[in-house]
Tab-separated table of C-alpha atoms in Angstrom:
chain	number	residue	atom	x	y	z
A	242	MET	CA	8.492	7.251	18.268
A	243	ILE	CA	8.557	8.045	14.024
A	244	THR	CA	4.804	9.456	13.034
A	245	HIS	CA	4.226	9.943	9.801
A	246	ALA	CA	3.930	13.386	10.383
A	247	LYS	CA	7.512	13.409	11.290
A	248	GLU	CA	8.502	11.455	8.536
A	249	ALA	CA	6.341	13.470	5.610
A	250	GLU	CA	8.066	16.761	6.825
A	251	LYS	CA	11.253	15.332	6.037
A	252	PHE	CA	9.741	14.627	2.768
A	253	ASN	CA	8.409	17.688	2.489
A	254	LYS	CA	12.053	19.528	2.715
A	255	ASP	CA	12.578	19.102	-0.644
A	256	GLU	CA	9.526	21.049	-2.430
A	257	ALA	CA	10.419	20.531	-6.170
A	258	ARG	CA	10.929	16.544	-5.589
A	259	VAL	CA	7.526	16.332	-3.865
A	260	ASP	CA	6.038	18.336	-7.031
A	261	TRP	CA	7.683	15.922	-9.324
A	262	HIS	CA	6.172	12.639	-7.213
A	263	ASP	CA	2.927	14.072	-7.078
A	264	ASP	CA	2.708	14.705	-10.521
A	265	THR	CA	4.250	11.397	-11.280
A	266	LEU	CA	1.728	9.423	-9.280
A	267	TRP	CA	-1.203	11.315	-10.624
A	268	PHE	CA	0.020	10.545	-14.307
A	269	VAL	CA	-0.462	6.732	-13.699
A	270	ARG	CA	-3.602	7.262	-11.876
A	271	GLN	CA	-4.565	9.144	-15.106
A	272	LYS	CA	-3.870	5.965	-17.174
A	273	ARG	CA	-5.904	3.824	-14.573
A	274	ASP	CA	-8.792	5.955	-15.686
A	275	ARG	CA	-8.073	5.620	-19.211
A	276	MET	CA	-8.251	1.959	-18.848
A	277	ALA	CA	-11.054	1.896	-16.897
A	278	HIS	CA	-12.829	4.163	-19.078
A	279	ASN	CA	-12.517	1.864	-21.809
A	280	ILE	CA	-14.319	-1.007	-20.266
A	281	PRO	CA	-18.168	-0.395	-20.460
A	282	GLU	CA	-18.580	-3.442	-17.856
A	283	TRP	CA	-16.139	-1.449	-15.378
A	284	GLU	CA	-17.985	-1.263	-12.780
A	285	GLN	CA	-19.911	-4.666	-12.803
A	286	LEU	CA	-16.129	-5.649	-12.928
A	287	ARG	CA	-15.831	-4.043	-9.386
A	288	GLU	CA	-19.098	-5.558	-8.247
A	289	LYS	CA	-18.345	-9.165	-9.385
A	290	ALA	CA	-14.947	-8.732	-7.926
A	291	SER	CA	-16.517	-7.282	-4.168
A	292	GLN	CA	-19.236	-10.219	-4.246
A	293	ILE	CA	-16.635	-12.764	-5.120
A	294	LYS	CA	-14.331	-11.499	-2.368
A	295	ASN	CA	-17.118	-11.009	0.503
A	296	HIS	CA	-17.997	-14.827	-0.208
A	297	THR	CA	-14.172	-16.023	-0.044
A	298	LEU	CA	-14.047	-14.485	3.213
A	299	SER	CA	-17.522	-16.036	4.390
A	300	ASN	CA	-16.292	-19.095	4.080
A	301	LEU	CA	-12.712	-18.759	4.083
A	302	ASP	CA	-11.829	-21.788	6.423
A	303	GLN	CA	-13.390	-24.058	3.502
A	304	TYR	CA	-11.428	-22.820	0.783
A	305	LEU	CA	-8.236	-22.764	2.375
A	306	ILE	CA	-9.288	-26.531	3.444
A	307	GLN	CA	-9.896	-27.133	-0.367
A	308	PHE	CA	-6.939	-25.383	-1.395
A	309	GLU	CA	-4.849	-27.330	0.858
A	310	LYS	CA	-6.433	-30.461	-0.378
A	311	HIS	CA	-5.843	-29.949	-4.279
A	312	ALA	CA	-2.156	-28.704	-3.493
A	313	LEU	CA	-1.105	-31.596	-1.871
A	314	ALA	CA	-2.679	-33.960	-4.625
A	315	ASN	CA	-0.321	-31.243	-6.807
A	316	GLY	CA	2.902	-33.076	-5.079
A	317	VAL	CA	3.324	-29.343	-3.147
A	318	HIS	CA	4.449	-29.009	0.362
A	319	VAL	CA	1.797	-27.000	2.245
A	320	HIS	CA	2.867	-24.913	5.465
A	321	TRP	CA	0.607	-22.794	7.974
A	322	ALA	CA	1.873	-19.824	9.404
A	323	ALA	CA	0.183	-18.208	12.565
A	324	ASN	CA	2.560	-15.278	12.506
A	325	ALA	CA	5.805	-13.520	10.930
A	326	VAL	CA	8.283	-15.574	13.457
A	327	GLU	CA	6.680	-18.330	12.426
A	328	HIS	CA	6.401	-17.989	8.554
A	329	ASN	CA	10.094	-16.742	8.733
A	330	GLN	CA	11.064	-20.036	10.449
A	331	ILE	CA	9.303	-22.249	7.880
A	332	VAL	CA	11.331	-20.751	4.855
A	333	PHE	CA	14.956	-20.566	6.736
A	334	GLN	CA	13.761	-24.501	7.680
A	335	ILE	CA	13.960	-25.159	3.942
A	336	ILE	CA	16.857	-23.374	3.324
A	337	GLN	CA	18.555	-25.347	5.645
A	338	LYS	CA	17.296	-28.819	4.962
A	339	HIS	CA	19.248	-28.276	1.560
A	340	GLY	CA	21.941	-26.546	2.826
A	341	PHE	CA	21.535	-23.603	0.492
A	342	GLN	CA	23.143	-20.090	0.946
A	343	LYS	CA	21.747	-17.998	-1.964
A	344	ILE	CA	18.332	-17.295	-3.070
A	345	VAL	CA	16.448	-15.045	-5.421
A	346	LYS	CA	13.161	-13.521	-4.223
A	347	SER	CA	10.175	-11.631	-6.572
A	348	LYS	CA	7.672	-9.180	-5.160
A	349	SER	CA	6.110	-10.512	-2.314
A	350	MET	CA	4.837	-7.665	0.572
A	351	LEU	CA	3.950	-10.744	2.414
A	352	THR	CA	7.758	-11.207	3.250
A	353	GLU	CA	8.421	-7.253	3.414
A	354	GLU	CA	5.447	-7.817	6.412
A	355	CYS	CA	7.391	-10.679	7.834
A	356	HIS	CA	10.782	-8.735	7.706
A	357	LEU	CA	12.088	-12.040	5.979
A	358	ASN	CA	15.032	-10.187	3.968
A	359	GLU	CA	16.420	-8.993	6.979
A	360	PHE	CA	16.107	-12.305	9.344
A	361	LEU	CA	17.634	-14.465	6.132
A	362	ILE	CA	20.612	-12.545	6.233
A	363	SER	CA	21.675	-12.504	9.652
A	364	GLN	CA	21.451	-16.155	9.729
A	365	GLY	CA	23.967	-15.522	6.622
A	366	ILE	CA	21.546	-16.396	3.755
A	367	GLU	CA	21.997	-14.326	0.887
A	368	VAL	CA	18.429	-12.720	-0.476
A	369	ILE	CA	18.985	-10.959	-3.733
A	370	ASP	CA	15.213	-9.250	-4.383
A	371	THR	CA	14.954	-9.236	-8.687
A	372	ASP	CA	12.256	-7.178	-9.024
A	373	LEU	CA	13.927	-4.353	-11.036
A	374	GLY	CA	12.372	-1.324	-8.141
A	375	GLU	CA	12.872	-4.035	-5.238
A	376	ARG	CA	16.764	-4.579	-6.638
A	377	ILE	CA	17.573	-0.528	-6.490
A	378	VAL	CA	16.011	0.008	-2.951
A	379	GLN	CA	17.467	-2.946	-1.364
A	380	LEU	CA	21.322	-2.154	-2.680
A	381	ARG	CA	20.431	1.196	-1.185
A	382	HIS	CA	19.513	-0.302	2.070
A	383	GLU	CA	16.184	1.009	1.864
A	384	PRO	CA	12.067	-0.547	2.203
A	385	PRO	CA	10.202	-0.061	-0.686
A	386	SER	CA	8.285	3.280	-0.739
A	387	HIS	CA	5.122	1.892	-2.701
A	388	ILE	CA	3.862	-2.110	-3.379
A	389	VAL	CA	3.710	-2.115	-6.802
A	390	LEU	CA	6.249	0.772	-7.803
A	391	PRO	CA	9.060	0.143	-5.104
A	392	ALA	CA	11.244	3.409	-6.331
A	393	ILE	CA	8.963	5.454	-7.254
A	394	HIS	CA	10.143	8.018	-5.203
A	395	LEU	CA	14.074	7.626	-6.720
A	396	LYS	CA	14.630	9.644	-10.154
A	397	LYS	CA	17.066	8.695	-12.777
A	398	GLU	CA	19.820	10.475	-11.399
A	399	ASP	CA	19.135	8.693	-8.071
A	400	VAL	CA	19.239	5.343	-9.866
A	401	GLY	CA	22.166	6.284	-11.850
A	402	GLU	CA	24.654	7.145	-8.704
A	403	THR	CA	23.122	3.810	-6.856
A	404	PHE	CA	24.351	1.095	-10.152
A	405	HIS	CA	27.815	3.417	-10.053
A	406	GLN	CA	28.210	2.594	-6.714
A	407	HIS	CA	27.302	-0.700	-6.560
A	408	LEU	CA	27.280	-2.164	-10.347
A	409	GLY	CA	29.930	-0.448	-11.664
A	410	THR	CA	27.897	1.669	-14.350
A	411	GLU	CA	29.577	4.960	-16.009
A	412	LYS	CA	29.722	8.349	-12.999
A	413	GLY	CA	26.648	10.308	-14.079
A	414	ALA	CA	24.812	8.071	-16.134
A	415	LYS	CA	21.025	8.047	-16.595
A	416	ASP	CA	19.751	6.423	-19.584
A	417	PRO	CA	17.157	4.004	-18.907
A	418	GLN	CA	18.002	1.710	-21.229
A	419	TYR	CA	21.651	1.917	-20.404
A	420	LEU	CA	20.630	1.096	-16.472
A	421	THR	CA	18.653	-1.749	-16.966
A	422	GLU	CA	20.741	-3.553	-19.020
A	423	ALA	CA	23.030	-3.359	-16.585
A	424	ALA	CA	20.733	-4.560	-13.630
A	425	ARG	CA	19.566	-7.148	-16.577
A	426	GLN	CA	23.354	-8.424	-16.754
A	427	HIS	CA	23.765	-8.328	-12.979
A	428	LEU	CA	20.866	-10.430	-12.354
A	429	ARG	CA	21.129	-12.588	-14.763
A	430	GLU	CA	24.210	-13.506	-13.319
A	431	LYS	CA	22.071	-14.171	-9.503
A	432	PHE	CA	19.431	-16.073	-10.730
A	433	ILE	CA	22.403	-18.732	-12.544
A	434	ALA	CA	23.537	-18.992	-8.788
A	435	ALA	CA	21.103	-19.298	-6.322
A	436	ASP	CA	19.624	-21.940	-4.931
A	437	LEU	CA	16.032	-21.493	-4.408
A	438	ALA	CA	13.799	-19.248	-5.662
A	439	LEU	CA	10.751	-17.496	-3.606
A	440	THR	CA	7.729	-15.425	-4.805
A	441	GLY	CA	4.874	-14.091	-3.364
A	442	VAL	CA	1.466	-14.891	-4.865
A	443	ASN	CA	-1.708	-12.968	-6.516
A	444	PHE	CA	-3.900	-15.349	-5.930
A	445	ALA	CA	-4.796	-18.825	-4.650
A	446	VAL	CA	-7.294	-21.259	-6.614
A	447	ALA	CA	-9.396	-23.081	-4.000
A	448	GLU	CA	-10.550	-25.434	-6.966
A	449	THR	CA	-7.337	-26.746	-8.494
A	450	GLY	CA	-4.798	-25.741	-5.821
A	451	GLY	CA	-2.812	-23.399	-8.412
A	452	ILE	CA	-1.002	-20.435	-7.768
A	453	VAL	CA	-0.954	-17.217	-9.942
A	454	VAL	CA	1.869	-15.025	-9.624
A	455	CYS	CA	1.531	-11.138	-11.550
A	456	THR	CA	5.138	-9.469	-12.524
A	457	ASN	CA	5.693	-7.172	-15.932
A	458	GLU	CA	9.415	-8.594	-15.705
A	459	GLY	CA	9.275	-12.461	-15.927
A	460	ASN	CA	11.696	-12.460	-12.522
A	461	ALA	CA	9.565	-14.566	-10.622
A	462	ASP	CA	9.405	-17.346	-13.634
A	463	MET	CA	12.683	-17.232	-14.537
A	464	GLY	CA	13.749	-17.600	-10.401
A	465	ALA	CA	11.167	-20.597	-10.083
A	466	HIS	CA	11.949	-22.454	-13.147
A	467	LEU	CA	16.151	-22.623	-12.721
A	468	ALA	CA	15.986	-22.779	-9.163
A	469	ASN	CA	15.494	-26.658	-7.863
A	470	VAL	CA	13.152	-25.505	-4.922
A	471	HIS	CA	10.132	-22.933	-5.530
A	472	ILE	CA	8.855	-21.138	-2.172
A	473	ALA	CA	5.520	-19.325	-2.644
A	474	CYS	CA	4.646	-17.221	0.425
A	475	MET	CA	0.738	-16.146	0.877
A	476	GLY	CA	-1.455	-14.257	2.993
A	477	ILE	CA	-4.312	-16.295	3.572
A	478	GLU	CA	-6.775	-13.867	2.664
A	479	LYS	CA	-5.193	-14.070	-1.516
A	480	ILE	CA	-7.317	-17.135	-1.876
A	481	ILE	CA	-10.245	-17.140	-4.445
A	482	PRO	CA	-12.841	-20.329	-4.951
A	483	ARG	CA	-12.526	-20.622	-8.774
A	484	GLN	CA	-9.855	-20.942	-11.689
A	485	ALA	CA	-12.699	-18.853	-13.807
A	486	ASP	CA	-12.995	-15.981	-11.230
A	487	LEU	CA	-9.248	-15.305	-12.199
A	488	SER	CA	-10.830	-13.862	-15.588
A	489	VAL	CA	-12.411	-11.283	-13.390
A	490	PHE	CA	-9.435	-9.914	-11.412
A	491	LEU	CA	-7.267	-9.944	-13.970
A	492	ARG	CA	-8.721	-7.713	-15.781
A	493	LEU	CA	-9.021	-5.353	-12.843
A	494	LEU	CA	-5.554	-5.564	-11.922
A	495	ALA	CA	-3.071	-4.473	-14.140
A	496	ARG	CA	-5.529	-1.819	-15.217
A	497	SER	CA	-6.073	-0.527	-11.420
A	498	ALA	CA	-2.392	-0.972	-10.631
A	499	THR	CA	-0.422	0.866	-14.009
A	500	GLY	CA	-2.816	1.443	-16.239
A	501	GLN	CA	-2.328	-1.591	-18.451
A	502	PRO	CA	-4.638	-4.158	-19.656
A	503	ILE	CA	-3.065	-6.991	-17.773
A	504	THR	CA	0.450	-7.517	-16.458
A	505	THR	CA	3.511	-8.797	-18.850
A	506	TYR	CA	3.560	-12.323	-17.380
A	507	SER	CA	0.227	-13.858	-15.410
A	508	SER	CA	2.494	-17.165	-14.053
A	509	HIS	CA	0.287	-20.128	-13.034
A	510	PHE	CA	1.705	-22.696	-11.130
A	511	LEU	CA	0.371	-26.171	-10.696
A	512	ARG	CA	2.931	-28.559	-9.433
A	513	PRO	CA	6.710	-28.732	-9.242
A	514	ALA	CA	8.512	-29.815	-12.296
A	515	PRO	CA	9.972	-33.361	-12.300
A	516	GLY	CA	12.243	-33.516	-10.046
A	517	LYS	CA	12.161	-30.164	-8.292
A	518	GLU	CA	10.307	-29.008	-4.962
A	519	MET	CA	7.809	-26.719	-4.608
A	520	HIS	CA	6.562	-25.191	-1.297
A	521	ILE	CA	3.179	-22.919	-0.427
A	522	VAL	CA	3.516	-20.958	2.916
A	523	LEU	CA	-0.141	-19.824	4.235
A	524	VAL	CA	0.189	-16.909	6.690
A	525	ASP	CA	-1.975	-15.559	9.276
A	526	ASN	CA	-0.768	-12.839	10.950
A	527	GLY	CA	-3.337	-11.117	12.235
A	528	ARG	CA	-5.770	-11.635	8.926
A	529	THR	CA	-8.039	-13.677	11.178
A	530	GLU	CA	-8.072	-11.222	13.438
A	531	GLN	CA	-8.944	-8.373	11.232
A	532	LEU	CA	-11.844	-10.976	9.722
A	533	ALA	CA	-13.321	-11.151	13.305
A	534	ARG	CA	-13.729	-7.186	13.003
A	535	ALA	CA	-16.824	-6.265	11.248
A	536	ASP	CA	-16.059	-3.185	10.558
A	537	PHE	CA	-12.733	-3.850	9.543
A	538	ARG	CA	-12.832	-7.520	7.615
A	539	ASN	CA	-13.607	-5.905	3.817
A	540	SER	CA	-9.612	-4.475	3.907
A	541	LEU	CA	-8.684	-8.237	3.523
A	542	LYS	CA	-10.596	-7.951	-0.403
A	543	CYS	CA	-7.479	-6.214	-0.910
A	544	ILE	CA	-5.737	-7.325	-4.281
A	545	ARG	CA	-2.492	-4.861	-3.812
A	546	CYS	CA	-3.257	-2.499	-6.848
A	547	ALA	CA	-1.868	0.482	-5.032
A	548	ALA	CA	-4.700	2.193	-6.686
A	549	CYS	CA	-5.597	4.121	-3.581
A	550	PHE	CA	-1.988	4.837	-3.066
A	551	ASN	CA	-1.928	6.795	-6.783
A	552	THR	CA	-4.567	8.945	-5.976
A	553	CYS	CA	-4.476	9.789	-2.492
A	554	PRO	CA	-3.261	13.407	-1.943
A	555	VAL	CA	-1.515	12.650	1.304
A	556	TYR	CA	-0.076	9.915	-0.237
A	557	ARG	CA	1.538	11.655	-3.065
A	558	ARG	CA	2.914	14.630	-1.080
A	559	SER	CA	4.007	12.312	1.866
A	560	GLY	CA	5.830	9.881	0.063
A	561	GLY	CA	5.675	6.243	0.980
A	562	HIS	CA	8.145	6.208	3.325
A	563	SER	CA	6.317	8.494	5.885
A	564	TYR	CA	4.019	5.516	6.782
A	565	HIS	CA	7.107	3.356	8.314
A	566	THR	CA	5.218	-0.050	7.593
A	567	ALA	CA	5.447	-2.741	4.457
A	568	VAL	CA	1.911	-1.575	2.935
A	569	ALA	CA	1.969	2.127	3.080
A	570	GLY	CA	-1.137	4.477	1.760
A	571	PRO	CA	-5.076	3.976	2.703
A	572	ILE	CA	-4.927	0.822	2.539
A	573	GLY	CA	-1.868	0.379	4.961
A	574	SER	CA	-3.169	2.738	7.229
A	575	ILE	CA	-6.325	0.470	7.729
A	576	LEU	CA	-3.969	-2.786	7.924
A	577	ALA	CA	-1.079	-1.793	9.753
A	578	PRO	CA	-3.320	-0.806	13.252
A	579	ASN	CA	-4.369	-4.469	13.221
A	580	ILE	CA	-1.004	-5.443	13.486
A	581	ASP	CA	-0.098	-3.303	16.722
A	582	MET	CA	-2.472	-0.922	17.233
A	583	ARG	CA	0.078	1.602	19.345
A	584	LYS	CA	2.569	1.747	16.917
A	585	TYR	CA	0.629	2.644	13.882
A	586	ALA	CA	-2.138	4.759	15.798
A	587	ASP	CA	-0.765	7.918	13.954
A	588	LEU	CA	-1.737	6.203	9.849
A	589	PRO	CA	-5.434	6.201	10.077
A	590	PHE	CA	-5.409	10.726	10.683
A	591	ALA	CA	-2.921	10.301	7.875
A	592	SER	CA	-5.689	11.198	5.288
A	593	THR	CA	-8.469	13.927	4.483
A	594	LEU	CA	-10.774	11.504	4.110
A	595	CYS	CA	-11.990	13.126	0.457
A	596	GLY	CA	-12.976	8.773	-0.121
A	597	SER	CA	-11.073	8.965	-3.483
A	598	CYS	CA	-9.147	5.653	-2.249
A	599	SER	CA	-12.890	4.091	-2.282
A	600	ASN	CA	-13.661	5.277	-5.367
A	601	VAL	CA	-10.866	4.007	-7.304
A	602	CYS	CA	-10.982	0.336	-5.178
A	603	PRO	CA	-11.400	-2.419	-7.807
A	604	VAL	CA	-12.859	-4.569	-5.151
A	605	LYS	CA	-14.879	-1.939	-3.456
A	606	ILE	CA	-13.090	-1.240	-0.083
A	607	ASP	CA	-14.559	1.318	1.746
A	608	ILE	CA	-11.463	2.825	2.445
A	609	HIS	CA	-11.976	6.137	4.247
A	610	ASP	CA	-14.995	4.902	6.281
A	611	GLN	CA	-12.345	2.359	7.404
A	612	LEU	CA	-9.547	5.076	8.180
A	613	TRP	CA	-12.801	7.191	10.060
A	614	LYS	CA	-13.750	4.262	12.372
A	615	TRP	CA	-9.874	3.398	13.777
A	616	ARG	CA	-9.725	6.753	14.119
A	617	GLN	CA	-12.621	6.588	17.306
A	618	ILE	CA	-11.138	3.115	17.983
A	619	LEU	CA	-7.975	4.565	18.754
A	620	ALA	CA	-9.159	7.385	20.325
A	621	GLN	CA	-11.746	5.135	23.026
A	622	GLU	CA	-8.083	2.913	23.191
A	623	GLY	CA	-6.815	5.795	24.096
A	624	HIS	CA	-4.134	5.335	21.420
A	625	THR	CA	-3.926	9.353	20.466
A	626	GLY	CA	-1.716	11.948	22.049
A	627	THR	CA	-3.266	14.301	24.884
A	628	ALA	CA	-2.521	16.998	22.103
A	629	LYS	CA	-4.880	15.833	19.640
A	630	ALA	CA	-7.368	14.422	22.251
A	631	THR	CA	-7.774	17.902	23.665
A	632	GLY	CA	-8.112	19.751	20.694
A	633	MET	CA	-10.682	17.663	19.593
A	634	LYS	CA	-12.603	17.991	23.097
A	635	LEU	CA	-12.384	21.277	22.485
A	636	MET	CA	-13.463	21.973	18.615
A	637	SER	CA	-16.336	19.265	19.721
A	638	ALA	CA	-17.391	22.287	22.536
A	639	VAL	CA	-16.948	25.338	20.203
A	640	LEU	CA	-18.509	23.295	16.856
A	641	SER	CA	-21.345	22.029	19.178
A	642	ASN	CA	-22.491	25.583	20.407
A	643	PRO	CA	-23.450	28.223	17.927
A	644	ASP	CA	-22.615	30.705	20.036
A	645	ILE	CA	-19.276	29.601	21.173
A	646	TYR	CA	-18.716	28.728	17.392
A	647	ARG	CA	-19.676	32.382	15.867
A	648	PHE	CA	-17.824	34.260	18.910
A	649	ALA	CA	-14.678	31.857	18.126
A	650	GLY	CA	-15.056	32.477	14.330
A	651	SER	CA	-15.122	36.659	15.024
A	652	THR	CA	-12.180	36.283	17.357
A	653	GLY	CA	-10.083	34.122	15.168
A	654	ARG	CA	-10.854	36.557	12.107
A	655	TRP	CA	-9.880	39.758	14.390
A	656	PHE	CA	-6.834	37.861	15.685
A	657	LEU	CA	-5.563	36.915	11.771
A	658	ARG	CA	-6.286	40.330	10.630
A	659	HIS	CA	-4.640	42.326	13.434
A	660	VAL	CA	-1.440	39.923	14.872
A	661	PRO	CA	-1.200	37.330	12.205
A	662	SER	CA	1.801	35.794	13.554
A	663	LEU	CA	0.007	34.103	15.961
A	664	ALA	CA	-0.772	31.474	13.629
A	665	SER	CA	1.565	32.130	11.410
A	666	ASN	CA	4.830	30.990	13.189
A	667	SER	CA	6.377	27.789	13.347
A	668	LEU	CA	4.885	26.494	16.331
A	669	ASN	CA	1.235	26.030	13.885
A	670	PRO	CA	1.825	22.707	12.106
A	671	TRP	CA	-0.807	23.572	9.736
A	672	PHE	CA	1.635	26.805	8.714
A	673	LYS	CA	4.671	24.792	8.285
A	674	GLN	CA	3.870	23.552	4.684
A	675	ARG	CA	0.941	26.152	3.831
A	676	GLU	CA	0.586	29.803	3.589
A	677	MET	CA	-2.227	31.063	5.935
A	678	PRO	CA	-5.615	32.372	4.026
A	679	GLU	CA	-6.493	35.837	4.401
A	680	PRO	CA	-9.360	36.205	6.996
A	681	PRO	CA	-12.517	37.114	5.413
A	682	LYS	CA	-14.444	40.246	6.361
A	683	GLU	CA	-17.254	38.198	7.878
A	684	SER	CA	-18.792	34.673	8.165
A	685	PHE	CA	-20.853	33.337	5.812
A	686	ARG	CA	-23.571	33.245	8.494
A	687	ASP	CA	-23.133	37.090	8.681
A	688	TRP	CA	-23.247	37.532	5.178
A	689	TYR	CA	-26.234	35.023	3.786
A	690	MET	CA	-28.582	36.601	6.547
A	691	LYS	CA	-27.805	40.244	4.561
A	692	ASN	CA	-28.004	39.288	1.555
A	693	ARG	CA	-30.512	36.723	1.247
A	694	LYS	CA	-33.886	37.313	0.453
A	695	LYS	CA	-36.984	37.538	3.011
A	696	PRO	CA	-39.918	35.995	2.120
A	697	LYS	CA	-42.891	37.938	2.311
A	698	GLY	CA	-44.044	38.816	5.635
A	699	GLU	CA	-40.989	38.857	7.313
């Protein structure tokens, strides 16, 4: 069975790459901080966004109906999908109806969640991801490792080799401008030949029936404007009530994601162009179940900025693929167990619970609290392994009895000093990627009892 710990162990074998991955994401986190600190009202924006999302989730049924009504009035075809299978079938039926064979697709984590690419390719449809990062990992037959920076686990040398194999660029070429130009020429042909364009949705406005798609490359616009049919796929939580609310979320999104004031393209789609078709597929796929869980409904406020990825010490040093789900990182670790509790039972434990994810979240999701709550549910439901459950019971017994705790501490220090191989061996998971600390001569309690200033009369 795939687990985060096993996949992280593979990633950690290349220590130099792990350090580079860690530094790169921390650089993005620092850019986010500079942008946030340049806006005096940053915390008010976060609070406003959180309140809008709270209100929307509490009235989600009404806003979805309002959105559908206005979208239909705009001439858009609206479809509803209860799960990933229905979503994929709806998209395929639209493609079949027109007899299309080639589609281009901009970034959409929902379609990754539904495994749309694999499904359409199995039906004989050519699917080309047009986001540069997604196209790179598609050529390598890999899933994205990050929801905003899909190829962040790859260096320019890796991209150069991939393009040499698939696009015929010069062997050893690694200049980013040269590689980007090669990708541009390659994708331009795909755009022109495509019959249909599929995009994700960042925000769907209930009062207008319009959608907003944010990209830095303009690939969503080019695909949607060149093709005769545009399909936009969205989770039902992407609804916001009013057009005016966009001013809050657009200011938060790019600053939190990549540390830039706004995405290069914030494209508004309201109705199909004359002679063309536009479809919107609204997908549940477990979201209403998450909405009904009082402790976890806040996770649906997520605007997919990935700020929690970039700040997470576990994500930065274990890589996105170790999470084995479409949305990795801290937010993915609270979304995935809702879809399949058994398959993703390991993910809420892939965290130090330091709370940095909650601190940077632009919509104030209590991510680390939810990770902790998921651990409790998974343990109650029997989804933690026997070793972990036994270990936790043993630790609980030790920590709840001061005498046993002091005895265990004293015994542990003695063994670490005199028989260090008992802890420093390959059977100890903690030792595999760390150096064991030097045991202290005495516990803090013993030191304190000897050195504290005694009150007069004691």
